[in-house]
Amino acid sequence: MKCKMLKDKKLEWIVLLLFASVYIFVSIFHEPWFDEAQAWEIAKGASLKEILFIIPHYECHPPLWHLILMVPAKLGVPFEIGLKTIALIISLATVFLLVFKSRLPRTVRLCLPFSYFLFYQYGVIVRPYGLMILILLLLGMNLSQRKGHPWRITILLSILCLCSAYGIVISGGIAVCLVIEIFQDKGVKKTFDTFFKDSRSVSLLALLMLAILLLYEIFPKPETFYVAYKEQNSLLLCLICALLTFPAECFLTSSSWFSIDRSLLQTSNIPYAELIILCLIGAILWLLIICSASKKNLIFLLIPYFFLAAFSAFVYFSGHHLGVAFMFFLFWAEYICREEDSFEIGHFLMGKIVVEEKDFKLLRTAYVLIGMACLVIPIIWTVLSSAHDVRYDYYYSRRVAKFLEENNLTNLLILGCWYEDGSLVPFSEGDEDYVNTVMIGTAVPVNAYFEGNIFFNLNHGDSNKGYIYHRRPSHMEAERTLEEWRHRGYPDLIIGKPHLELVYGKAITYSDYKLIALEKSKYIWKTGLTAAKMPVFLRNDLLDQYGLEALEGIEYTAINGFDFTDEMKERYFNGDSIEEILKPYLDAMFGEEEA
């Protein structure tokens, strides 16, 4: 039987082996960014109590991913080896199911492993969304058996809830569909009369209880940082974008408002002309997707997706979350391929539209061409993104950590740059802004390469806490922390370029430091690159002691790692968002050539 499987599935085994080889190769070159390092540092340094009951309020995601990473992290496995091994296992499991167990057309099954979100954005870049793809694929494979095996579906939906807030939203949408189906099958009265005798009802009740607990666990505290960004787009505009442009963005297009994967839907500049074009493309894709459904199972497509779109529009959505829509459509495709009445709506519409044979051939050709484009374009994104990741440094963390270690600088008094431009938090008490003493984001990706926290201004220098809490301090707390920093003395080494005068006044300035390293990197998003730099400064009196020389002839001025002109900097301090400032200058300033 094994020999027959090897013979009959030879191409599938080749695809699996090719995927594993290319994935490992690209992963070796990839430098993990903040999100990847933050999860690892939480798993490594936080207590089980914190991971379960405190951190979820600030991360706004359930703790499953941190619990998974705890195993290698607390056993002392090196950062990149541990993180990427977990990702490899999840990715290989997903691809194995896809190429060997899926009922999608064979060409689709063999191409999908190399699509952008599956291979690169949620594979090479390691986050819990890779696990969500696996669970949603399993859901698609099992949903047709929901009446005979309700607990199997509930367990998968529960794991999906545990993956992320987006998992809770999609799981909730599917659960609503299951409830509707029960009422349709049994009627309202009989459903309530036999509620505890029906395993479908009981399993969904258990899922509801878990979802309520998780929602309580991840509900943001008042001081949680990312619940208070400054919106510039209306809720209606965000909802239209989520409903109509996300399908196009998953498979065909690259919008200007998601110019980098960290762009926010709520704050990005969305040109109306471009939005209309993408909405039209999205509407065409929606028509094709709806044609694959039947009147009976259409709710499993529309209700969960509407839940996802509403959450994305009303709560929070960043560019790299587009892959959540991709994985939902993968779930739908797998599910519909297992339904006997699939394409019922499509056949009905064809009967209304097709008059002659040539009409049928024309529609079929258009369908095939659009389908091929949806397969090929994401693979092109993968090829370009992977090539860029091999050629360029994706993030500064690995090189900065190596520089510190090779030059024996880790025992110095190291100060990390705080949030955004290094000066203020975007909050105030009364009319007074104040320094963000909690969001020392620069430190986290560097800490991941060491046993503990090496930054004196992160978590009060606690060596066991190399991560940040996504929260804003009160004014009084910030002032106490600043006083603590001053008491520690002037920093020996600075990573990033914070505004020192906000902490030390005029007692110390950048004239007392020399730039000793400037690590360049490229943020990769689909086919695009955005340049960034991370400076390292050493106090003048320590240069000779450590045998280091200043980088001469380089004037570094940056906000959040990006090179900024004086005009752009002025616009930033006047309240314009980073996305709004970057858009007109992106092509001119951030090409593929090194600056």
PDB file of C-alpha atoms in Angstrom, residues 62 64 128-129 131-137 139 153-172 174 207 210 214 324 327-328 331:
ATOM      1  CA  PRO A  62      -5.711  34.172  23.637  1.00  0.00           C
ATOM      2  CA  LEU A  64      -2.378  29.313  23.045  1.00  0.00           C
ATOM      3  CA  PRO A 128      -0.100  32.089  15.303  1.00  0.00           C
ATOM      4  CA  TYR A 129      -1.889  32.674  11.998  1.00  0.00           C
ATOM      5  CA  LEU A 131      -1.759  27.501  13.086  1.00  0.00           C
ATOM      6  CA  MET A 132      -5.093  29.078  12.129  1.00  0.00           C
ATOM      7  CA  ILE A 133      -4.590  28.003   8.496  1.00  0.00           C
ATOM      8  CA  LEU A 134      -4.116  24.397   9.650  1.00  0.00           C
ATOM      9  CA  ILE A 135      -7.232  24.457  11.849  1.00  0.00           C
ATOM     10  CA  LEU A 136      -9.419  26.116   9.209  1.00  0.00           C
ATOM     11  CA  LEU A 137      -8.256  23.589   6.623  1.00  0.00           C
ATOM     12  CA  LEU A 139     -12.588  22.505   9.560  1.00  0.00           C
ATOM     13  CA  ILE A 153     -16.387  20.372  14.795  1.00  0.00           C
ATOM     14  CA  THR A 154     -16.673  21.980  18.226  1.00  0.00           C
ATOM     15  CA  ILE A 155     -13.140  20.938  19.191  1.00  0.00           C
ATOM     16  CA  LEU A 156     -11.760  22.427  15.968  1.00  0.00           C
ATOM     17  CA  LEU A 157     -13.760  25.632  16.503  1.00  0.00           C
ATOM     18  CA  SER A 158     -12.466  25.776  20.089  1.00  0.00           C
ATOM     19  CA  ILE A 159      -8.848  25.501  18.955  1.00  0.00           C
ATOM     20  CA  LEU A 160      -9.553  28.190  16.363  1.00  0.00           C
ATOM     21  CA  CYS A 161     -10.843  30.430  19.168  1.00  0.00           C
ATOM     22  CA  LEU A 162      -7.660  29.812  21.138  1.00  0.00           C
ATOM     23  CA  CYS A 163      -5.441  30.903  18.230  1.00  0.00           C
ATOM     24  CA  SER A 164      -6.354  34.599  18.006  1.00  0.00           C
ATOM     25  CA  ALA A 165      -9.124  37.175  18.272  1.00  0.00           C
ATOM     26  CA  TYR A 166      -9.777  36.683  14.553  1.00  0.00           C
ATOM     27  CA  GLY A 167     -10.210  32.977  15.279  1.00  0.00           C
ATOM     28  CA  ILE A 168     -12.912  33.800  17.839  1.00  0.00           C
ATOM     29  CA  VAL A 169     -14.697  35.973  15.292  1.00  0.00           C
ATOM     30  CA  ILE A 170     -14.678  33.355  12.503  1.00  0.00           C
ATOM     31  CA  SER A 171     -15.568  30.565  14.931  1.00  0.00           C
ATOM     32  CA  GLY A 172     -18.486  32.657  16.193  1.00  0.00           C
ATOM     33  CA  ILE A 174     -19.618  29.399  11.900  1.00  0.00           C
ATOM     34  CA  LEU A 207     -18.171  26.412  22.669  1.00  0.00           C
ATOM     35  CA  LEU A 210     -15.299  28.898  26.107  1.00  0.00           C
ATOM     36  CA  LEU A 214     -11.758  33.958  26.133  1.00  0.00           C
ATOM     37  CA  VAL A 324      -6.988  35.783   7.674  1.00  0.00           C
ATOM     38  CA  MET A 327      -7.432  31.254   5.111  1.00  0.00           C
ATOM     39  CA  PHE A 328     -11.188  31.700   5.412  1.00  0.00           C
ATOM     40  CA  PHE A 331     -11.687  26.806   4.429  1.00  0.00           C
TER      41      PHE A 331
END
